[in-house]
Amino acid sequence: MLKWATVVGIAALAGTFVIGFMLEQRHVHWLPEAAVGVLMGVLVAGIAKYFHESDLLEKEKFDFEFFMIWLLPPIIFEVRMASCLCLCMMW
């Protein structure tokens, strides 16, 4: 049986991708996709809080260890690669 926290998380992620794609197609460059993800998270948390879904809010808390091991290294790697590409293009 799927847990509601997983279903809601995947739906929010899919919504972030769809909204980000739609903004890119309409050439809205002032709102990055990361901001869309943050806004989607705020929206989902607000809806869960409104409907008193404390179980959903408890399972969707920020996990520092997961962030440091799995999410932060790709972010650092992407920034480093982007800066290398910019420096290589200058020469």
Tab-separated table of N, CA and C in Angstrom:
chain	number	residue	atom	x	y	z
A	1	MET	N	0.845	-1.187	0.000
A	1	MET	CA	0.000	0.000	0.000
A	1	MET	C	0.891	1.251	0.000
A	2	LEU	N	0.599	2.167	-0.876
A	2	LEU	CA	1.366	3.408	-0.934
A	2	LEU	C	0.996	4.325	0.227
A	3	LYS	N	1.982	4.964	0.753
A	3	LYS	CA	1.738	5.943	1.808
A	3	LYS	C	1.358	7.277	1.169
A	4	TRP	N	0.472	8.008	1.822
A	4	TRP	CA	0.017	9.281	1.267
A	4	TRP	C	1.134	10.294	1.148
A	5	ALA	N	2.093	10.246	2.050
A	5	ALA	CA	3.207	11.188	1.977
A	5	ALA	C	3.994	10.982	0.692
A	6	THR	N	4.178	9.729	0.287
A	6	THR	CA	4.905	9.433	-0.951
A	6	THR	C	4.116	9.894	-2.163
A	7	VAL	N	2.828	9.625	-2.164
A	7	VAL	CA	1.977	10.015	-3.290
A	7	VAL	C	1.938	11.532	-3.437
A	8	VAL	N	1.758	12.224	-2.331
A	8	VAL	CA	1.707	13.692	-2.373
A	8	VAL	C	3.061	14.263	-2.797
A	9	GLY	N	4.150	13.682	-2.306
A	9	GLY	CA	5.482	14.146	-2.685
A	9	GLY	C	5.755	13.971	-4.172
A	10	ILE	N	5.379	12.826	-4.717
A	10	ILE	CA	5.577	12.583	-6.152
A	10	ILE	C	4.676	13.496	-6.982
A	11	ALA	N	3.443	13.714	-6.522
A	11	ALA	CA	2.538	14.623	-7.240
A	11	ALA	C	3.075	16.054	-7.223
A	12	ALA	N	3.636	16.480	-6.087
A	12	ALA	CA	4.211	17.827	-6.001
A	12	ALA	C	5.431	17.949	-6.911
A	13	LEU	N	6.245	16.905	-6.968
A	13	LEU	CA	7.408	16.913	-7.855
A	13	LEU	C	6.976	16.979	-9.316
A	14	ALA	N	5.972	16.191	-9.673
A	14	ALA	CA	5.461	16.226	-11.050
A	14	ALA	C	4.871	17.597	-11.371
A	15	GLY	N	4.160	18.174	-10.421
A	15	GLY	CA	3.613	19.512	-10.623
A	15	GLY	C	4.704	20.551	-10.816
A	16	THR	N	5.796	20.399	-10.071
A	16	THR	CA	6.927	21.312	-10.229
A	16	THR	C	7.521	21.211	-11.623
A	17	PHE	N	7.689	19.978	-12.113
A	17	PHE	CA	8.229	19.791	-13.461
A	17	PHE	C	7.308	20.386	-14.523
A	18	VAL	N	6.015	20.145	-14.381
A	18	VAL	CA	5.053	20.636	-15.374
A	18	VAL	C	5.011	22.164	-15.380
A	19	ILE	N	4.927	22.762	-14.202
A	19	ILE	CA	4.880	24.226	-14.125
A	19	ILE	C	6.193	24.833	-14.620
A	20	GLY	N	7.327	24.222	-14.264
A	20	GLY	CA	8.619	24.703	-14.754
A	20	GLY	C	8.712	24.634	-16.270
A	21	PHE	N	8.209	23.542	-16.854
A	21	PHE	CA	8.208	23.403	-18.309
A	21	PHE	C	7.311	24.454	-18.956
A	22	MET	N	6.137	24.671	-18.371
A	22	MET	CA	5.224	25.672	-18.931
A	22	MET	C	5.826	27.070	-18.862
A	23	LEU	N	6.505	27.390	-17.756
A	23	LEU	CA	7.150	28.702	-17.643
A	23	LEU	C	8.278	28.848	-18.653
A	24	GLU	N	9.013	27.760	-18.889
A	24	GLU	CA	10.094	27.806	-19.868
A	24	GLU	C	9.545	27.995	-21.283
A	25	GLN	N	8.446	27.361	-21.592
A	25	GLN	CA	7.839	27.504	-22.911
A	25	GLN	C	7.325	28.925	-23.144
A	26	ARG	N	6.903	29.577	-22.072
A	26	ARG	CA	6.387	30.948	-22.190
A	26	ARG	C	7.489	31.991	-21.972
A	27	HIS	N	8.740	31.530	-21.884
A	27	HIS	CA	9.922	32.389	-21.736
A	27	HIS	C	9.843	33.269	-20.488
A	28	VAL	N	9.369	32.681	-19.397
A	28	VAL	CA	9.372	33.362	-18.101
A	28	VAL	C	10.669	32.972	-17.408
A	29	HIS	N	11.667	33.838	-17.487
A	29	HIS	CA	12.989	33.519	-16.964
A	29	HIS	C	13.252	34.128	-15.593
A	30	TRP	N	12.366	34.967	-15.106
A	30	TRP	CA	12.588	35.603	-13.821
A	30	TRP	C	12.217	34.686	-12.651
A	31	LEU	N	11.526	33.566	-12.918
A	31	LEU	CA	11.150	32.621	-11.871
A	31	LEU	C	11.814	31.275	-12.152
A	32	PRO	N	12.889	30.934	-11.434
A	32	PRO	CA	13.578	29.666	-11.700
A	32	PRO	C	12.754	28.471	-11.223
A	33	GLU	N	13.090	27.302	-11.759
A	33	GLU	CA	12.342	26.097	-11.425
A	33	GLU	C	12.501	25.733	-9.946
A	34	ALA	N	13.630	26.075	-9.358
A	34	ALA	CA	13.819	25.818	-7.926
A	34	ALA	C	12.812	26.609	-7.091
A	35	ALA	N	12.528	27.834	-7.502
A	35	ALA	CA	11.530	28.640	-6.794
A	35	ALA	C	10.141	28.042	-6.949
A	36	VAL	N	9.863	27.477	-8.118
A	36	VAL	CA	8.583	26.799	-8.324
A	36	VAL	C	8.476	25.613	-7.371
A	37	GLY	N	9.571	24.884	-7.180
A	37	GLY	CA	9.576	23.760	-6.247
A	37	GLY	C	9.329	24.195	-4.814
A	38	VAL	N	9.941	25.302	-4.421
A	38	VAL	CA	9.733	25.819	-3.074
A	38	VAL	C	8.282	26.252	-2.894
A	39	LEU	N	7.737	26.954	-3.872
A	39	LEU	CA	6.339	27.385	-3.799
A	39	LEU	C	5.385	26.190	-3.776
A	40	MET	N	5.706	25.143	-4.536
A	40	MET	CA	4.872	23.939	-4.537
A	40	MET	C	4.918	23.283	-3.154
A	41	GLY	N	6.095	23.244	-2.533
A	41	GLY	CA	6.206	22.685	-1.184
A	41	GLY	C	5.419	23.477	-0.162
A	42	VAL	N	5.462	24.792	-0.276
A	42	VAL	CA	4.695	25.644	0.637
A	42	VAL	C	3.200	25.407	0.437
A	43	LEU	N	2.783	25.264	-0.808
A	43	LEU	CA	1.374	25.015	-1.111
A	43	LEU	C	0.903	23.677	-0.536
A	44	VAL	N	1.679	22.628	-0.757
A	44	VAL	CA	1.303	21.302	-0.253
A	44	VAL	C	1.288	21.293	1.277
A	45	ALA	N	2.287	21.917	1.909
A	45	ALA	CA	2.318	21.973	3.374
A	45	ALA	C	1.142	22.781	3.916
A	46	GLY	N	0.790	23.856	3.229
A	46	GLY	CA	-0.369	24.651	3.648
A	46	GLY	C	-1.669	23.877	3.549
A	47	ILE	N	-1.827	23.123	2.468
A	47	ILE	CA	-3.033	22.299	2.312
A	47	ILE	C	-3.079	21.216	3.384
A	48	ALA	N	-1.937	20.573	3.657
A	48	ALA	CA	-1.896	19.532	4.685
A	48	ALA	C	-2.210	20.112	6.064
A	49	LYS	N	-1.702	21.289	6.328
A	49	LYS	CA	-1.960	21.926	7.623
A	49	LYS	C	-3.429	22.332	7.740
A	50	TYR	N	-4.011	22.790	6.636
A	50	TYR	CA	-5.418	23.198	6.633
A	50	TYR	C	-6.328	22.008	6.935
A	51	PHE	N	-6.009	20.841	6.380
A	51	PHE	CA	-6.822	19.651	6.590
A	51	PHE	C	-6.355	18.825	7.801
A	52	HIS	N	-5.481	19.390	8.623
A	52	HIS	CA	-5.000	18.769	9.865
A	52	HIS	C	-4.390	17.392	9.609
A	53	GLU	N	-3.569	17.284	8.574
A	53	GLU	CA	-2.875	16.034	8.250
A	53	GLU	C	-1.512	16.029	8.941
A	54	SER	N	-1.509	15.826	10.252
A	54	SER	CA	-0.255	15.866	11.004
A	54	SER	C	0.665	14.700	10.637
A	55	ASP	N	0.084	13.563	10.244
A	55	ASP	CA	0.891	12.412	9.841
A	55	ASP	C	1.675	12.736	8.567
A	56	LEU	N	1.032	13.391	7.629
A	56	LEU	CA	1.699	13.784	6.383
A	56	LEU	C	2.799	14.799	6.654
A	57	LEU	N	2.514	15.760	7.509
A	57	LEU	CA	3.520	16.774	7.837
A	57	LEU	C	4.704	16.162	8.585
A	58	GLU	N	4.450	15.165	9.419
A	58	GLU	CA	5.519	14.523	10.177
A	58	GLU	C	6.460	13.750	9.255
A	59	LYS	N	5.921	13.087	8.239
A	59	LYS	CA	6.741	12.270	7.343
A	59	LYS	C	7.486	13.110	6.312
A	60	GLU	N	7.040	14.308	6.056
A	60	GLU	CA	7.663	15.156	5.051
A	60	GLU	C	8.592	16.204	5.658
A	61	LYS	N	9.129	15.927	6.816
A	61	LYS	CA	10.064	16.862	7.445
A	61	LYS	C	11.413	16.820	6.733
A	62	PHE	N	12.168	17.896	6.884
A	62	PHE	CA	13.488	18.002	6.292
A	62	PHE	C	14.439	17.037	6.977
A	63	ASP	N	15.158	16.238	6.176
A	63	ASP	CA	16.125	15.283	6.700
A	63	ASP	C	17.524	15.790	6.351
A	64	PHE	N	18.249	16.282	7.359
A	64	PHE	CA	19.551	16.881	7.143
A	64	PHE	C	20.548	15.891	6.558
A	65	GLU	N	20.553	14.662	7.058
A	65	GLU	CA	21.501	13.661	6.579
A	65	GLU	C	21.253	13.312	5.109
A	66	PHE	N	19.987	13.149	4.721
A	66	PHE	CA	19.651	12.863	3.325
A	66	PHE	C	20.093	14.008	2.414
A	67	PHE	N	19.874	15.233	2.881
A	67	PHE	CA	20.271	16.396	2.096
A	67	PHE	C	21.780	16.441	1.898
A	68	MET	N	22.531	16.228	2.973
A	68	MET	CA	23.983	16.323	2.893
A	68	MET	C	24.606	15.210	2.048
A	69	ILE	N	24.025	14.023	2.076
A	69	ILE	CA	24.617	12.891	1.358
A	69	ILE	C	24.149	12.816	-0.087
A	70	TRP	N	22.869	13.034	-0.344
A	70	TRP	CA	22.309	12.773	-1.675
A	70	TRP	C	21.985	14.023	-2.488
A	71	LEU	N	21.630	15.116	-1.870
A	71	LEU	CA	21.192	16.289	-2.631
A	71	LEU	C	22.274	17.356	-2.811
A	72	LEU	N	23.068	17.585	-1.814
A	72	LEU	CA	24.074	18.642	-1.892
A	72	LEU	C	25.206	18.346	-2.878
A	73	PRO	N	25.766	17.129	-2.934
A	73	PRO	CA	26.859	16.879	-3.885
A	73	PRO	C	26.507	17.145	-5.353
A	74	PRO	N	25.333	16.735	-5.858
A	74	PRO	CA	25.029	17.086	-7.252
A	74	PRO	C	24.890	18.591	-7.490
A	75	ILE	N	24.401	19.314	-6.478
A	75	ILE	CA	24.285	20.766	-6.612
A	75	ILE	C	25.677	21.384	-6.725
A	76	ILE	N	26.582	20.974	-5.858
A	76	ILE	CA	27.950	21.490	-5.897
A	76	ILE	C	28.628	21.116	-7.209
A	77	PHE	N	28.436	19.879	-7.649
A	77	PHE	CA	29.036	19.426	-8.901
A	77	PHE	C	28.523	20.245	-10.088
A	78	GLU	N	27.211	20.516	-10.118
A	78	GLU	CA	26.654	21.290	-11.223
A	78	GLU	C	27.194	22.718	-11.240
A	79	VAL	N	27.311	23.331	-10.082
A	79	VAL	CA	27.845	24.692	-10.012
A	79	VAL	C	29.297	24.708	-10.468
A	80	ARG	N	30.056	23.726	-10.050
A	80	ARG	CA	31.468	23.658	-10.439
A	80	ARG	C	31.607	23.467	-11.944
A	81	MET	N	30.786	22.585	-12.515
A	81	MET	CA	30.848	22.355	-13.957
A	81	MET	C	30.423	23.600	-14.729
A	82	ALA	N	29.411	24.288	-14.245
A	82	ALA	CA	28.961	25.503	-14.915
A	82	ALA	C	30.042	26.576	-14.864
A	83	SER	N	30.744	26.696	-13.733
A	83	SER	CA	31.792	27.706	-13.644
A	83	SER	C	32.978	27.341	-14.531
A	84	CYS	N	33.278	26.039	-14.653
A	84	CYS	CA	34.353	25.614	-15.549
A	84	CYS	C	33.999	25.923	-16.999
A	85	LEU	N	32.750	25.702	-17.358
A	85	LEU	CA	32.330	25.975	-18.727
A	85	LEU	C	32.405	27.475	-19.035
A	86	CYS	N	32.016	28.293	-18.052
A	86	CYS	CA	32.093	29.740	-18.266
A	86	CYS	C	33.527	30.190	-18.430
A	87	LEU	N	34.417	29.655	-17.611
A	87	LEU	CA	35.829	30.040	-17.714
A	87	LEU	C	36.444	29.553	-19.026
A	88	CYS	N	36.052	28.366	-19.464
A	88	CYS	CA	36.576	27.830	-20.723
A	88	CYS	C	36.072	28.638	-21.928
A	89	MET	N	34.856	29.138	-21.822
A	89	MET	CA	34.305	29.919	-22.926
A	89	MET	C	34.987	31.287	-23.032
A	90	MET	N	35.488	31.796	-21.908
A	90	MET	CA	36.125	33.107	-21.922
A	90	MET	C	37.464	33.071	-22.666
A	91	TRP	N	38.135	31.952	-22.610
A	91	TRP	CA	39.444	31.861	-23.239
A	91	TRP	C	39.260	31.598	-24.665
